[in-house]
Amino acid sequence: MSLIVKICGLSSRETLDDAIDAGADMVGLVFFGRSPRFVRMEDAAALADHARGRAEIVALTVDLDDSEISAIVERVRPDWLQLHGAEPVGRVAAIRKRFPQKVMKALGIRSPDDLAAVDDYASVADCILLDAKPPAGSDRPGGNGASFDWTMLEGFRPRVDWMLSGGLDPDNVGEALRISHAPGVDVSSGVESAPGRKDADRIRAFIAAARNADSVSAATRKAS
């Protein structure tokens, strides 16, 4: 299975095209008002229509209620709902049961103990996104440019699909993949020139570096 690459926090047609043309498998739209990457509903719907059929569309939400999620589902029609808040297992299960979209649950990681939660969510989510816990004082659960110690993922083989996020950029994504063997990577701030401002060159460089690392890993496995 080839590496899945997700570019999150896109907010313009131009950068959406940059990501998809460079080979992104997933594109993320942020529905969290305190994020510099927040997109209004009408803009998100237009962006989703522009991307539909070219990449999977992910709607990032944070602790929304059913009526708020319903509005996103009806207007934007994403392929995925990314739950990036403090949603407990039961809430994730309820969302997955009510809505037709696949569900991605983000979990904050700082120490090996945090990985224990993966098993709790494995049966109620279609994919787990391992992100760094936000630094002290942050008012955002993700997109902070922080990373965690990837070496704790050596030998990590959960019973659910998963992706790696948190502090990734074009310079370190290859090393992150070499250490973690993650089947997917997700980036937002690491491909920006300023908070909320995606950079086409950094998007292309990130995807190229990730694909190259995946190819090297595949060749190594085949040779062994």
JSON list of N, CA and C in Angstrom, two decimals, residues 7-12 15 18 35-38 188-203:
[
{"chain": "A", "resi": 7, "resn": "ILE", "atom": "N", "xyz": [-2.54, 17.14, 2.97]},
{"chain": "A", "resi": 7, "resn": "ILE", "atom": "CA", "xyz": [-2.19, 18.54, 3.18]},
{"chain": "A", "resi": 7, "resn": "ILE", "atom": "C", "xyz": [-3.40, 19.20, 3.82]},
{"chain": "A", "resi": 8, "resn": "CYS", "atom": "N", "xyz": [-3.24, 19.70, 5.02]},
{"chain": "A", "resi": 8, "resn": "CYS", "atom": "CA", "xyz": [-4.37, 20.23, 5.78]},
{"chain": "A", "resi": 8, "resn": "CYS", "atom": "C", "xyz": [-4.31, 21.76, 5.87]},
{"chain": "A", "resi": 9, "resn": "GLY", "atom": "N", "xyz": [-5.46, 22.35, 6.17]},
{"chain": "A", "resi": 9, "resn": "GLY", "atom": "CA", "xyz": [-5.51, 23.78, 6.37]},
{"chain": "A", "resi": 9, "resn": "GLY", "atom": "C", "xyz": [-5.45, 24.60, 5.10]},
{"chain": "A", "resi": 10, "resn": "LEU", "atom": "N", "xyz": [-5.96, 24.03, 4.00]},
{"chain": "A", "resi": 10, "resn": "LEU", "atom": "CA", "xyz": [-5.99, 24.76, 2.73]},
{"chain": "A", "resi": 10, "resn": "LEU", "atom": "C", "xyz": [-7.18, 25.72, 2.72]},
{"chain": "A", "resi": 11, "resn": "SER", "atom": "N", "xyz": [-6.98, 26.88, 2.13]},
{"chain": "A", "resi": 11, "resn": "SER", "atom": "CA", "xyz": [-8.06, 27.89, 2.19]},
{"chain": "A", "resi": 11, "resn": "SER", "atom": "C", "xyz": [-8.24, 28.68, 0.91]},
{"chain": "A", "resi": 12, "resn": "SER", "atom": "N", "xyz": [-7.57, 28.25, -0.18]},
{"chain": "A", "resi": 12, "resn": "SER", "atom": "CA", "xyz": [-7.75, 28.93, -1.46]},
{"chain": "A", "resi": 12, "resn": "SER", "atom": "C", "xyz": [-7.71, 27.91, -2.59]},
{"chain": "A", "resi": 15, "resn": "THR", "atom": "N", "xyz": [-3.93, 27.17, -3.69]},
{"chain": "A", "resi": 15, "resn": "THR", "atom": "CA", "xyz": [-3.13, 26.23, -2.90]},
{"chain": "A", "resi": 15, "resn": "THR", "atom": "C", "xyz": [-3.75, 24.83, -2.91]},
{"chain": "A", "resi": 18, "resn": "ASP", "atom": "N", "xyz": [-2.34, 23.49, -5.95]},
{"chain": "A", "resi": 18, "resn": "ASP", "atom": "CA", "xyz": [-0.92, 23.19, -5.72]},
{"chain": "A", "resi": 18, "resn": "ASP", "atom": "C", "xyz": [-0.77, 21.83, -5.04]},
{"chain": "A", "resi": 35, "resn": "SER", "atom": "N", "xyz": [-8.37, 28.92, 14.56]},
{"chain": "A", "resi": 35, "resn": "SER", "atom": "CA", "xyz": [-7.23, 28.57, 13.70]},
{"chain": "A", "resi": 35, "resn": "SER", "atom": "C", "xyz": [-7.03, 29.62, 12.63]},
{"chain": "A", "resi": 36, "resn": "PRO", "atom": "N", "xyz": [-5.77, 29.96, 12.30]},
{"chain": "A", "resi": 36, "resn": "PRO", "atom": "CA", "xyz": [-5.51, 30.86, 11.18]},
{"chain": "A", "resi": 36, "resn": "PRO", "atom": "C", "xyz": [-5.87, 30.23, 9.84]},
{"chain": "A", "resi": 37, "resn": "ARG", "atom": "N", "xyz": [-6.23, 28.96, 9.86]},
{"chain": "A", "resi": 37, "resn": "ARG", "atom": "CA", "xyz": [-6.59, 28.24, 8.63]},
{"chain": "A", "resi": 37, "resn": "ARG", "atom": "C", "xyz": [-8.10, 28.04, 8.51]},
{"chain": "A", "resi": 38, "resn": "PHE", "atom": "N", "xyz": [-8.85, 28.66, 9.38]},
{"chain": "A", "resi": 38, "resn": "PHE", "atom": "CA", "xyz": [-10.32, 28.52, 9.39]},
{"chain": "A", "resi": 38, "resn": "PHE", "atom": "C", "xyz": [-10.91, 28.98, 8.06]},
{"chain": "A", "resi": 188, "resn": "SER", "atom": "N", "xyz": [0.47, 20.70, 7.94]},
{"chain": "A", "resi": 188, "resn": "SER", "atom": "CA", "xyz": [-0.23, 21.97, 7.78]},
{"chain": "A", "resi": 188, "resn": "SER", "atom": "C", "xyz": [0.75, 23.13, 7.90]},
{"chain": "A", "resi": 189, "resn": "SER", "atom": "N", "xyz": [1.16, 23.45, 9.12]},
{"chain": "A", "resi": 189, "resn": "SER", "atom": "CA", "xyz": [2.06, 24.60, 9.31]},
{"chain": "A", "resi": 189, "resn": "SER", "atom": "C", "xyz": [3.42, 24.39, 8.65]},
{"chain": "A", "resi": 190, "resn": "GLY", "atom": "N", "xyz": [3.83, 23.13, 8.48]},
{"chain": "A", "resi": 190, "resn": "GLY", "atom": "CA", "xyz": [5.14, 22.85, 7.91]},
{"chain": "A", "resi": 190, "resn": "GLY", "atom": "C", "xyz": [5.27, 23.17, 6.44]},
{"chain": "A", "resi": 191, "resn": "VAL", "atom": "N", "xyz": [4.16, 23.50, 5.78]},
{"chain": "A", "resi": 191, "resn": "VAL", "atom": "CA", "xyz": [4.23, 23.90, 4.36]},
{"chain": "A", "resi": 191, "resn": "VAL", "atom": "C", "xyz": [3.68, 25.33, 4.20]},
{"chain": "A", "resi": 192, "resn": "GLU", "atom": "N", "xyz": [3.93, 26.16, 5.21]},
{"chain": "A", "resi": 192, "resn": "GLU", "atom": "CA", "xyz": [3.47, 27.54, 5.17]},
{"chain": "A", "resi": 192, "resn": "GLU", "atom": "C", "xyz": [4.62, 28.52, 5.25]},
{"chain": "A", "resi": 193, "resn": "SER", "atom": "N", "xyz": [4.42, 29.68, 4.64]},
{"chain": "A", "resi": 193, "resn": "SER", "atom": "CA", "xyz": [5.38, 30.78, 4.75]},
{"chain": "A", "resi": 193, "resn": "SER", "atom": "C", "xyz": [5.04, 31.69, 5.92]},
{"chain": "A", "resi": 194, "resn": "ALA", "atom": "N", "xyz": [3.82, 31.61, 6.41]},
{"chain": "A", "resi": 194, "resn": "ALA", "atom": "CA", "xyz": [3.32, 32.35, 7.57]},
{"chain": "A", "resi": 194, "resn": "ALA", "atom": "C", "xyz": [2.07, 31.60, 8.04]},
{"chain": "A", "resi": 195, "resn": "PRO", "atom": "N", "xyz": [1.65, 31.79, 9.29]},
{"chain": "A", "resi": 195, "resn": "PRO", "atom": "CA", "xyz": [0.48, 31.04, 9.77]},
{"chain": "A", "resi": 195, "resn": "PRO", "atom": "C", "xyz": [-0.73, 31.22, 8.86]},
{"chain": "A", "resi": 196, "resn": "GLY", "atom": "N", "xyz": [-1.22, 30.11, 8.34]},
{"chain": "A", "resi": 196, "resn": "GLY", "atom": "CA", "xyz": [-2.39, 30.13, 7.47]},
{"chain": "A", "resi": 196, "resn": "GLY", "atom": "C", "xyz": [-2.10, 30.41, 6.02]},
{"chain": "A", "resi": 197, "resn": "ARG", "atom": "N", "xyz": [-0.85, 30.66, 5.68]},
{"chain": "A", "resi": 197, "resn": "ARG", "atom": "CA", "xyz": [-0.50, 30.99, 4.29]},
{"chain": "A", "resi": 197, "resn": "ARG", "atom": "C", "xyz": [0.34, 29.86, 3.69]},
{"chain": "A", "resi": 198, "resn": "LYS", "atom": "N", "xyz": [-0.31, 29.02, 2.91]},
{"chain": "A", "resi": 198, "resn": "LYS", "atom": "CA", "xyz": [0.38, 27.88, 2.31]},
{"chain": "A", "resi": 198, "resn": "LYS", "atom": "C", "xyz": [1.34, 28.34, 1.22]},
{"chain": "A", "resi": 199, "resn": "ASP", "atom": "N", "xyz": [2.46, 27.63, 1.11]},
{"chain": "A", "resi": 199, "resn": "ASP", "atom": "CA", "xyz": [3.52, 27.95, 0.16]},
{"chain": "A", "resi": 199, "resn": "ASP", "atom": "C", "xyz": [3.63, 26.81, -0.86]},
{"chain": "A", "resi": 200, "resn": "ALA", "atom": "N", "xyz": [3.44, 27.12, -2.11]},
{"chain": "A", "resi": 200, "resn": "ALA", "atom": "CA", "xyz": [3.42, 26.09, -3.16]},
{"chain": "A", "resi": 200, "resn": "ALA", "atom": "C", "xyz": [4.73, 25.31, -3.22]},
{"chain": "A", "resi": 201, "resn": "ASP", "atom": "N", "xyz": [5.84, 26.01, -3.11]},
{"chain": "A", "resi": 201, "resn": "ASP", "atom": "CA", "xyz": [7.13, 25.32, -3.18]},
{"chain": "A", "resi": 201, "resn": "ASP", "atom": "C", "xyz": [7.31, 24.35, -2.02]},
{"chain": "A", "resi": 202, "resn": "ARG", "atom": "N", "xyz": [6.88, 24.75, -0.84]},
{"chain": "A", "resi": 202, "resn": "ARG", "atom": "CA", "xyz": [7.02, 23.87, 0.33]},
{"chain": "A", "resi": 202, "resn": "ARG", "atom": "C", "xyz": [6.06, 22.69, 0.23]},
{"chain": "A", "resi": 203, "resn": "ILE", "atom": "N", "xyz": [4.89, 22.90, -0.33]},
{"chain": "A", "resi": 203, "resn": "ILE", "atom": "CA", "xyz": [3.97, 21.78, -0.55]},
{"chain": "A", "resi": 203, "resn": "ILE", "atom": "C", "xyz": [4.59, 20.75, -1.47]}
]
